[in-house]
XYZ file of C-alpha atoms in Angstrom:
661
model
C -1.377 15.199 -53.073
C -1.276 14.712 -49.193
C 0.957 11.677 -49.680
C 3.372 13.355 -51.874
C 3.848 16.269 -49.247
C 4.172 13.511 -46.610
C 7.243 12.187 -48.823
C 8.892 15.479 -49.681
C 8.718 16.436 -45.837
C 10.825 13.357 -45.235
C 13.287 14.336 -47.805
C 13.148 17.530 -46.487
C 13.720 16.693 -42.945
C 16.817 14.379 -44.096
C 18.495 17.358 -45.390
C 17.906 19.285 -42.047
C 19.167 16.033 -40.290
C 22.804 16.004 -42.584
C 22.955 19.932 -41.528
C 22.472 19.150 -38.049
C 24.688 16.592 -37.607
C 27.588 18.492 -39.215
C 27.357 22.265 -38.558
C 26.822 22.242 -34.974
C 29.694 19.714 -34.286
C 31.925 21.886 -36.711
C 31.055 24.964 -34.644
C 31.750 23.319 -31.337
C 35.233 22.482 -32.591
C 35.747 25.828 -34.137
C 33.943 27.583 -31.229
C 31.755 29.303 -33.722
C 28.472 30.450 -31.858
C 26.637 31.258 -34.920
C 27.265 27.429 -36.142
C 26.172 25.765 -32.528
C 23.671 27.935 -32.294
C 21.979 26.220 -35.518
C 21.528 23.405 -33.510
C 17.950 23.997 -31.875
C 16.157 25.614 -35.227
C 17.568 22.611 -37.036
C 16.436 20.012 -34.710
C 12.668 21.243 -34.357
C 12.517 21.815 -37.769
C 13.489 18.346 -38.445
C 10.669 17.409 -35.765
C 8.339 19.417 -37.389
C 8.761 17.900 -40.921
C 8.579 14.627 -39.763
C 5.305 14.956 -37.578
C 3.968 16.383 -40.757
C 4.916 13.320 -42.621
C 3.493 11.253 -40.087
C -0.022 13.146 -40.289
C 0.007 12.429 -43.721
C 0.116 8.899 -43.494
C -2.359 8.899 -40.697
C -4.245 10.854 -43.254
C -4.145 8.300 -45.486
C -4.931 5.437 -43.361
C -8.300 7.367 -41.798
C -9.591 8.476 -45.312
C -8.752 4.601 -46.705
C -6.573 5.791 -49.486
C -6.084 2.674 -51.345
C -3.351 4.118 -53.751
C -1.007 3.721 -51.386
C 0.823 0.318 -51.185
C 1.332 0.700 -47.415
C -2.478 1.424 -46.761
C -3.606 -1.478 -48.700
C -1.696 -3.924 -47.090
C -2.619 -3.125 -43.328
C -6.311 -1.468 -43.688
C -9.679 -2.001 -44.569
C -12.756 0.361 -44.858
C -14.741 -1.595 -42.370
C -11.928 -1.505 -39.869
C -12.870 0.612 -36.739
C -11.183 4.300 -36.612
C -9.020 3.340 -33.655
C -7.361 0.149 -35.591
C -6.963 2.358 -38.702
C -4.943 4.780 -36.590
C -3.119 2.238 -34.942
C -2.775 0.740 -38.418
C 0.000 3.302 -39.418
C 2.386 1.823 -36.849
C 1.121 -1.797 -37.350
C 3.569 -2.448 -40.089
C 7.273 -2.134 -40.769
C 7.282 1.185 -42.875
C 4.850 2.947 -40.395
C 6.545 1.591 -37.510
C 9.970 3.150 -38.659
C 8.603 6.304 -39.087
C 6.792 6.472 -35.820
C 10.432 5.469 -34.776
C 11.968 8.536 -36.487
C 9.175 10.858 -35.015
C 10.215 10.030 -31.524
C 13.666 10.410 -32.144
C 13.250 14.001 -33.505
C 11.000 14.246 -30.773
C 13.652 13.762 -28.310
C 15.838 16.044 -30.277
C 13.333 18.751 -30.022
C 12.944 18.771 -26.456
C 16.571 19.019 -26.238
C 16.345 22.184 -28.104
C 13.498 23.693 -26.324
C 14.293 22.593 -23.206
C 18.109 22.274 -22.637
C 18.852 25.951 -22.084
C 21.327 25.401 -19.216
C 23.387 23.204 -21.146
C 26.915 24.130 -22.138
C 26.753 25.392 -26.082
C 29.382 23.300 -27.195
C 27.694 19.718 -25.144
C 24.272 20.814 -26.610
C 25.871 21.364 -30.093
C 27.445 17.900 -30.129
C 24.492 16.074 -28.266
C 22.214 17.466 -31.168
C 24.817 16.876 -33.520
C 25.014 12.947 -32.602
C 21.273 12.933 -32.607
C 21.272 14.383 -35.928
C 23.515 11.726 -37.440
C 21.207 8.827 -36.229
C 18.107 10.854 -37.843
C 20.414 10.747 -41.317
C 20.627 6.921 -41.080
C 17.090 6.311 -40.016
C 15.339 8.662 -42.631
C 17.612 7.365 -45.425
C 16.486 3.757 -44.492
C 13.077 5.009 -44.464
C 13.466 6.744 -47.756
C 15.490 4.206 -49.563
C 13.781 0.587 -48.248
C 10.658 1.282 -46.503
C 8.865 4.380 -47.750
C 5.310 4.289 -46.638
C 4.165 6.686 -49.236
C 4.819 4.280 -52.595
C 1.853 4.806 -54.498
C 0.021 1.597 -56.792
C -2.046 2.311 -60.140
C -4.356 1.189 -60.569
C -5.529 1.103 -57.167
C -7.770 -1.356 -55.371
C -11.246 -0.558 -54.405
C -10.623 -2.359 -50.617
C -7.538 -2.994 -48.619
C -6.252 -6.291 -46.894
C -6.999 -5.543 -43.579
C -4.433 -5.090 -40.349
C -3.382 -8.413 -38.852
C -6.018 -9.367 -36.828
C -3.789 -9.955 -34.060
C -2.965 -5.975 -33.787
C -6.335 -5.024 -33.877
C -6.794 -4.417 -30.229
C -6.542 -1.596 -27.854
C -3.371 -3.149 -26.041
C -1.458 -2.974 -29.398
C -3.055 0.441 -30.402
C -1.001 1.630 -27.079
C 1.805 -0.779 -26.761
C 4.406 0.225 -29.557
C 4.302 4.154 -28.686
C 5.079 3.439 -25.543
C 7.816 0.995 -26.063
C 9.257 3.193 -28.974
C 9.656 5.971 -26.523
C 11.517 4.017 -24.362
C 13.593 2.319 -27.181
C 14.146 5.604 -29.078
C 14.765 7.672 -25.632
C 17.722 6.223 -24.865
C 19.308 7.679 -28.033
C 19.414 10.704 -26.081
C 21.964 9.221 -23.416
C 23.764 7.711 -25.999
C 24.048 11.211 -27.942
C 25.160 12.611 -24.479
C 27.703 10.068 -24.061
C 29.351 10.360 -27.242
C 29.109 13.987 -27.104
C 31.065 13.682 -23.717
C 33.390 11.710 -25.371
C 34.215 13.773 -28.241
C 34.865 16.986 -25.689
C 36.569 14.580 -23.672
C 35.000 15.651 -20.372
C 32.758 13.700 -18.108
C 31.919 15.116 -14.714
C 28.946 15.092 -12.223
C 26.855 17.908 -13.869
C 27.302 15.463 -17.216
C 25.309 12.921 -15.117
C 22.387 15.420 -13.797
C 21.896 16.336 -17.534
C 21.507 12.986 -18.849
C 19.343 11.544 -15.746
C 16.182 12.996 -16.928
C 16.155 11.962 -20.415
C 17.333 8.200 -19.306
C 14.483 8.328 -16.996
C 12.021 9.206 -19.264
C 13.002 6.235 -21.544
C 13.000 4.104 -18.755
C 9.678 5.042 -17.325
C 8.055 4.441 -21.151
C 10.163 1.437 -21.585
C 8.935 -0.141 -18.218
C 4.901 0.892 -19.239
C 5.619 -0.140 -22.791
C 6.993 -3.753 -21.980
C 3.860 -4.092 -19.425
C 1.317 -3.219 -22.179
C 3.100 -6.069 -24.297
C 2.975 -8.513 -21.645
C -0.491 -7.788 -20.772
C -1.852 -8.049 -24.232
C -0.037 -11.427 -25.109
C -1.871 -12.475 -21.745
C -5.322 -11.804 -22.695
C -4.909 -11.928 -26.476
C -2.879 -14.867 -27.636
C -5.243 -17.026 -25.538
C -2.141 -18.643 -23.774
C -2.602 -17.189 -20.639
C 0.905 -16.442 -19.612
C 2.614 -13.237 -18.783
C 5.948 -13.794 -20.203
C 7.181 -16.699 -22.723
C 10.980 -15.353 -23.175
C 9.878 -14.647 -26.606
C 12.775 -13.171 -28.680
C 11.284 -10.189 -29.135
C 10.034 -9.999 -25.535
C 13.585 -10.339 -24.597
C 14.795 -7.731 -27.326
C 12.563 -5.108 -25.171
C 13.838 -6.596 -21.726
C 17.736 -6.395 -22.434
C 17.714 -2.331 -23.098
C 15.340 -1.851 -19.617
C 17.875 -4.059 -17.985
C 20.762 -2.068 -19.020
C 18.942 1.030 -18.549
C 18.077 0.487 -15.065
C 21.732 -0.207 -14.371
C 22.418 3.084 -16.408
C 20.206 4.952 -14.168
C 21.645 3.526 -10.851
C 25.312 4.267 -11.927
C 24.639 7.663 -13.118
C 23.396 8.642 -9.547
C 26.656 7.271 -8.398
C 28.472 9.751 -11.078
C 26.380 12.652 -9.794
C 26.655 12.279 -5.939
C 30.339 11.119 -5.885
C 31.879 11.756 -9.083
C 32.839 8.307 -9.706
C 32.134 5.268 -12.349
C 32.537 7.694 -14.853
C 33.798 4.998 -17.427
C 31.307 2.636 -16.553
C 28.202 4.989 -16.818
C 29.384 6.376 -20.416
C 29.935 2.336 -21.503
C 26.492 1.698 -19.955
C 24.933 4.845 -21.985
C 26.477 3.746 -25.245
C 25.458 -0.086 -24.837
C 21.845 0.593 -23.844
C 20.925 2.213 -27.081
C 23.068 -0.293 -28.883
C 20.471 -2.853 -27.281
C 17.584 -1.020 -28.705
C 19.135 -0.834 -31.999
C 19.963 -4.586 -31.702
C 15.865 -4.767 -30.892
C 14.917 -3.040 -33.786
C 16.899 -5.119 -35.883
C 15.628 -8.390 -34.668
C 11.967 -7.469 -35.071
C 12.579 -6.484 -38.913
C 15.313 -8.742 -39.999
C 13.156 -11.611 -40.717
C 15.693 -13.846 -38.556
C 13.025 -14.819 -35.902
C 9.704 -16.189 -36.127
C 7.496 -14.429 -33.477
C 3.885 -13.269 -33.152
C 5.479 -10.026 -32.455
C 7.964 -9.828 -35.347
C 7.197 -7.596 -38.688
C 7.537 -10.232 -41.717
C 10.094 -8.432 -44.163
C 12.709 -9.257 -46.591
C 16.299 -10.017 -44.630
C 17.927 -7.015 -47.161
C 16.266 -4.484 -44.743
C 17.320 -6.530 -41.937
C 21.074 -6.223 -43.330
C 20.511 -2.484 -43.787
C 19.811 -2.433 -40.123
C 22.688 -4.525 -39.314
C 24.728 -1.893 -41.078
C 23.215 0.838 -38.956
C 23.807 -0.723 -35.967
C 27.589 -1.572 -36.491
C 28.256 1.772 -37.712
C 26.874 3.566 -34.835
C 28.187 0.940 -32.033
C 31.384 0.313 -33.774
C 32.086 3.902 -33.915
C 30.946 4.499 -30.458
C 32.838 1.696 -28.909
C 36.122 2.776 -30.942
C 35.779 6.451 -29.646
C 35.181 5.268 -26.339
C 38.202 2.801 -26.579
C 40.235 6.009 -27.291
C 38.792 8.424 -25.177
C 38.086 6.352 -21.863
C 41.606 6.106 -20.404
C 41.957 9.676 -20.673
C 38.903 10.130 -18.076
C 39.663 10.844 -14.705
C 38.356 8.613 -12.065
C 36.084 10.026 -9.505
C 35.920 9.863 -5.508
C 36.836 6.540 -3.977
C 34.410 4.546 -1.675
C 34.399 1.387 0.667
C 32.789 -1.425 -0.342
C 30.396 -1.091 2.468
C 28.487 1.942 0.893
C 25.789 3.047 -0.898
C 27.936 3.605 -3.770
C 29.189 -0.490 -3.257
C 25.542 -1.215 -3.302
C 24.777 0.492 -6.391
C 28.161 -1.093 -7.856
C 26.621 -4.845 -6.832
C 23.449 -3.865 -8.485
C 25.071 -3.059 -11.563
C 26.875 -6.068 -11.619
C 24.165 -8.545 -11.426
C 21.697 -6.439 -13.972
C 24.698 -6.246 -16.558
C 25.140 -10.072 -15.793
C 21.261 -10.599 -16.171
C 21.633 -8.804 -19.176
C 23.914 -11.047 -20.808
C 22.049 -13.960 -19.935
C 19.306 -12.794 -21.887
C 21.564 -11.943 -24.344
C 23.617 -15.150 -24.897
C 19.836 -17.056 -24.496
C 18.094 -14.717 -27.373
C 21.241 -14.715 -30.020
C 23.018 -17.730 -29.581
C 20.664 -20.208 -31.320
C 20.784 -17.349 -34.211
C 24.508 -17.356 -34.314
C 24.483 -21.202 -34.167
C 22.334 -21.433 -36.949
C 24.214 -18.795 -39.125
C 27.578 -20.616 -38.536
C 26.964 -24.165 -38.551
C 23.017 -24.255 -40.207
C 21.978 -26.300 -36.750
C 19.011 -25.347 -35.644
C 18.209 -25.413 -31.836
C 16.188 -23.645 -29.365
C 16.379 -21.933 -26.298
C 13.217 -22.169 -23.628
C 11.887 -21.051 -20.740
C 13.958 -23.434 -18.549
C 17.344 -21.630 -19.709
C 16.048 -18.166 -18.836
C 14.666 -19.389 -15.596
C 17.369 -21.094 -14.288
C 19.757 -18.259 -15.296
C 18.042 -14.699 -14.969
C 16.220 -15.709 -12.051
C 19.218 -16.601 -9.620
C 20.798 -13.392 -10.889
C 17.713 -11.503 -9.773
C 17.410 -12.796 -6.304
C 20.454 -10.737 -4.789
C 19.076 -7.575 -6.324
C 16.319 -8.114 -4.501
C 17.916 -8.751 -1.574
C 20.396 -5.682 -1.708
C 17.936 -3.281 -3.015
C 16.101 -2.104 -0.128
C 19.751 -2.104 1.877
C 21.151 0.431 -0.531
C 19.280 3.584 0.474
C 19.978 3.206 4.183
C 23.683 3.081 3.562
C 25.807 6.407 3.592
C 27.713 7.756 0.480
C 31.375 6.605 0.439
C 31.291 4.742 3.862
C 28.295 3.183 5.346
C 27.377 1.495 8.537
C 25.945 -2.169 7.733
C 25.006 -2.418 11.138
C 22.691 0.617 11.289
C 21.254 -0.116 7.929
C 20.578 -3.895 9.304
C 18.341 -2.046 12.110
C 16.626 -0.113 9.449
C 15.379 -3.356 7.684
C 13.969 -5.320 11.185
C 10.414 -4.475 10.228
C 11.100 -5.564 6.837
C 12.469 -8.935 7.639
C 10.064 -9.499 10.179
C 7.238 -9.119 7.856
C 9.197 -11.153 5.262
C 9.517 -14.188 7.999
C 5.694 -14.012 8.950
C 4.667 -14.203 5.484
C 6.790 -17.070 4.736
C 5.581 -19.214 8.004
C 2.089 -18.272 7.055
C 2.424 -19.264 3.200
C 4.286 -22.352 4.021
C 1.680 -23.690 6.816
C -1.361 -22.361 5.406
C -1.303 -22.540 1.644
C -1.695 -25.600 0.161
C -0.089 -26.823 -3.071
C 2.977 -25.074 -5.077
C 6.088 -25.396 -5.118
C 8.551 -25.730 -2.040
C 10.341 -22.288 -2.706
C 6.910 -20.213 -3.525
C 6.615 -19.703 0.173
C 10.147 -17.743 0.111
C 9.290 -16.027 -2.566
C 6.400 -14.558 -1.099
C 8.434 -13.359 1.719
C 11.133 -12.338 -0.392
C 8.618 -10.040 -2.475
C 7.509 -8.562 0.993
C 10.657 -7.789 2.019
C 11.294 -5.679 -1.263
C 7.968 -4.077 -0.961
C 8.293 -2.954 2.562
C 11.961 -2.490 2.835
C 11.779 0.117 -0.178
C 10.006 2.338 2.239
C 12.400 2.065 4.817
C 14.826 5.064 4.061
C 11.516 7.258 3.877
C 10.263 5.844 7.604
C 14.347 6.752 8.754
C 14.018 10.169 7.166
C 10.589 10.933 8.550
C 11.545 9.111 12.200
C 7.943 7.427 11.475
C 6.989 6.114 14.725
C 10.053 7.742 16.493
C 8.498 11.405 16.312
C 5.250 12.658 16.726
C 2.901 12.053 13.944
C 2.394 16.010 12.684
C 6.738 16.270 12.702
C 6.744 12.848 10.722
C 4.196 14.187 7.884
C 6.070 17.772 8.393
C 9.038 15.786 7.129
C 7.624 13.660 4.531
C 6.553 16.870 2.801
C 9.808 18.024 2.796
C 11.150 15.005 1.025
C 12.525 15.639 -2.798
C 10.206 13.619 -4.864
C 13.114 11.410 -6.195
C 13.285 9.880 -2.668
C 9.427 9.028 -3.105
C 10.163 7.938 -6.408
C 12.718 5.533 -5.864
C 10.801 3.789 -2.890
C 7.824 3.412 -5.403
C 10.053 2.126 -8.041
C 11.652 -0.368 -5.727
C 8.367 -1.228 -4.076
C 6.639 -1.929 -7.627
C 9.400 -4.531 -8.341
C 8.384 -6.329 -5.020
C 4.830 -6.001 -6.197
C 5.485 -7.630 -9.385
C 7.571 -10.630 -7.829
C 4.655 -11.341 -5.645
C 2.368 -11.808 -8.613
C 4.622 -13.629 -10.671
C 4.994 -16.016 -7.405
C 1.251 -16.486 -6.703
C 0.290 -16.709 -10.338
C 3.152 -19.394 -11.195
C 2.687 -21.098 -7.919
C -0.866 -21.317 -7.204
C -2.695 -21.265 -10.880
C -5.250 -23.546 -11.802
C -6.323 -25.007 -14.905
C -8.765 -27.192 -16.353
C -9.423 -28.134 -19.861
C -12.935 -29.671 -20.846
C -15.829 -29.985 -23.389
C -19.299 -28.754 -22.230
C -22.692 -29.167 -23.514
C -25.108 -26.243 -22.986
C -26.348 -26.409 -19.446
C -23.716 -28.411 -17.639
C -21.662 -26.665 -14.864
C -18.606 -27.214 -13.266
C -17.088 -26.404 -9.537
C -13.787 -24.871 -10.431
C -11.442 -22.245 -7.754
C -14.128 -22.531 -5.203
C -17.229 -21.173 -7.986
C -19.449 -22.789 -10.199
C -19.390 -21.956 -13.669
C -22.295 -23.030 -16.115
C -22.290 -23.096 -19.417
C -24.990 -21.119 -21.316
C -24.616 -22.034 -24.847
C -22.797 -20.582 -28.102
C -23.803 -17.428 -29.749
C -22.917 -15.904 -33.341
C -22.392 -12.073 -33.396
C -21.652 -9.837 -36.331
C -18.605 -7.409 -36.378
C -17.306 -4.720 -38.335
C -14.959 -6.668 -40.237
C -15.083 -9.866 -38.502
C -17.895 -12.724 -37.493
C -17.948 -13.699 -33.778
C -18.603 -17.139 -32.432
C -18.866 -16.425 -28.541
C -19.449 -18.977 -25.766
C -21.379 -17.766 -22.727
C -20.457 -18.724 -19.395
C -22.140 -17.775 -16.098
C -19.704 -17.519 -12.810
C -21.573 -18.071 -9.526
C -20.217 -18.426 -6.015
C -22.742 -19.850 -3.204
C -25.690 -19.712 -6.120
C -25.306 -16.069 -6.808
C -23.869 -14.657 -9.938
C -21.056 -12.846 -9.655
C -19.377 -12.542 -13.267
C -19.924 -13.585 -16.929
C -17.106 -14.755 -19.227
C -17.717 -14.717 -23.145
C -14.486 -16.544 -24.706
C -14.589 -16.094 -28.724
C -13.425 -17.008 -31.931
C -13.338 -14.353 -34.345
C -12.832 -14.889 -38.068
C -11.823 -11.773 -40.023
C -13.399 -12.013 -43.404
C -10.699 -10.150 -45.456
C -7.699 -12.182 -44.288
C -9.568 -15.557 -43.498
C -8.085 -15.654 -40.292
C -9.191 -17.451 -37.367
C -8.191 -15.465 -33.951
C -9.130 -16.572 -30.379
C -10.579 -14.102 -27.788
C -10.345 -14.564 -24.059
C -12.482 -13.587 -21.728
C -11.288 -12.196 -18.240
C -13.191 -11.771 -14.747
C -10.918 -10.209 -12.275
C -11.706 -10.997 -8.575
C -9.862 -8.303 -6.528
C -5.921 -8.901 -7.755
C -6.961 -12.294 -9.046
C -8.564 -13.486 -12.324
C -10.439 -16.114 -13.765
C -9.748 -16.889 -17.499
C -11.307 -18.381 -20.289
C -10.459 -19.525 -23.783
C -12.693 -21.411 -26.312
C -11.480 -24.124 -28.718
C -13.051 -25.607 -31.782
C -16.887 -26.738 -31.472
C -17.055 -30.700 -31.637
C -19.500 -32.572 -33.899
C -21.174 -33.725 -30.489
C -22.638 -30.879 -29.815
C -19.909 -29.773 -27.298
C -17.683 -27.011 -26.755
C -13.957 -27.085 -26.109
C -13.135 -24.314 -23.204
C -10.060 -24.072 -21.292
C -10.309 -22.069 -17.475
C -7.633 -21.081 -15.545
C -7.932 -19.310 -12.035
C -4.579 -17.267 -11.540
C -4.294 -15.774 -8.038
C -2.709 -12.504 -7.702
C -1.831 -12.203 -11.442
C -2.594 -8.531 -11.907
C -0.049 -7.747 -9.290
C 2.378 -8.192 -12.073
C 1.251 -5.356 -14.201
C 0.378 -3.166 -11.135
C 3.744 -3.342 -10.055
C 4.768 -1.907 -13.459
C 2.430 0.792 -13.098
C 4.138 1.374 -9.444
C 7.472 1.052 -11.233
C 6.301 4.056 -13.521
C 4.959 6.045 -11.117
C 7.930 5.842 -8.972
C 10.059 6.961 -12.260
C 7.470 9.832 -12.708
C 7.602 11.215 -9.077
C 11.729 11.088 -9.610
C 11.516 13.322 -13.322
C 9.262 15.539 -11.475
C 12.306 16.165 -8.870
C 13.505 19.813 -9.620
C 16.852 19.174 -9.460
C 16.285 16.547 -12.180
C 14.659 18.958 -14.582
C 16.784 20.350 -17.277
C 16.698 24.231 -17.128
C 14.707 24.562 -14.282
C 15.671 27.525 -12.095
C 15.853 27.015 -8.404
C 13.094 28.612 -6.277
C 14.284 31.022 -4.017
C 13.714 30.173 -0.177
C 11.147 31.657 1.527
C 12.130 34.024 4.418
C 11.206 32.568 7.654
C 9.197 34.490 9.970
C 11.664 35.583 12.209
C 13.693 37.226 9.168
C 10.830 39.060 8.026
C 11.550 42.961 8.464
C 9.250 44.758 11.156
C 6.787 47.087 10.177
């Protein structure tokens, strides 16, 4: 009965989405306040119904209701509770329901917190959001219904894919989907603006919080997925240029460009046409990622194995929304008035340069990901585009961004002073040069350019706070005054500094882990010991351990420094009994921001066990940098000027202005 409630809730949500996509937009054209006023209750009602449906599917998983086909294929009664819950979105049907839930959540948030939006704009935004909801609710109900019953029902399920039975995969998809789907708000705002034929600085102010929220969660989602692949798949790498990894990277790059372009539009009323186009393309890339994962055209550990017919349906949705929005853009864009003019050396100029390289990097990833698919479809020829292509195209395009990024905040709007900005970067340049010389002189091994990479990373980290130091007069005024000025800075200034510094932190981790990692592959008998990465690693033996829905064979390694035990590593292999699937479980010991990584191979007939042990210096900085970036986004989101509907506080009168008693 609960499953039927979930199914009917989706049908009712579709009915509300149809009304939401028609009545408010019609009301905006007719200037009918009553029809426009329906947008918010319809959006809230649609979210409530989809949430009810999602709760019904979650209940089926938690109670192991094997009368549902979806639960049979992706759950098991012996599975831990956390993986019963994460199993809800660990499959095609459930993940699409999560996709729709987040889509309706964003619509509900605009309905609840968009009180200061003009009525016509709000009606159009929620109307476009309703149209997206109609498309995906129809897709779920007609092709991917998670509530399909089976009669008779089996006594046990087939279990969730063991690769997905991990805490990282319980968190990664929701974070990623909030990012993917969150860009639908930027898309809806852009289409609404094109319908109205009006785009101004106020529009940029309204769209930025939603874009920033999506970017923040997408950053965390990509980082969580990268770390999961690093420790769960047993490969020991942080990025493999997998097509599905690229599918999430492309909207992140485009979304980053959109954020910077929206700043220019808000401050200078410029780049209107470009900002609208970026908003459309960023969501288009999110839809493309949804298509790639579910179309069956990719072979990846990240992809859902589904039939191509569903992929065709998603491709139709992609074509309708992207093609329709771009057609509207082509009609309306020429009529949009351009804003202020600025000099090439200005903050706007630096942000435009940032946009150019970010979009070029997006294009490079796009071509490298889709070209093999297009070639196979056209000629039947199969080729692979691997890391060498991406490293040789993406890396050089990101280099100018890292160089220009610290300078941009030091340049004035409209016309900047390059000499003054350069003076503000003296400290960052000094730190970068010193670090490059020290690394080149004292660190042995690694590529020749690695020292320059370290210098560039530190230049970005230190330079990220150059504007903050300039505005607080740090080292040029008494410390108390600098502290007072720092407290008075808007949180968006701190947010930008931390986000840019996070890029440098990630780059530092990438350079160190790539250039100076060491690895040994060997077979060891119990009692044997090796010296590796300045430590002694002793193999104690192999132990069999039972699990709730698997059996584990674990190796025991003791790590010592100077004869003192400092860590234990327990790489393992798990056999999941329901699926008869063998899985490698790596083991990691962290020393500061570096890691010792061990993976276990097959046991050999001579009593030896195959092991792969790696040392990865500074590798955790890769993901720590992502957290710093997301923290910067959170600080920017907290800026009162960006909060939709937040009234401005009245200034407290100074003591001199207080009335005499």
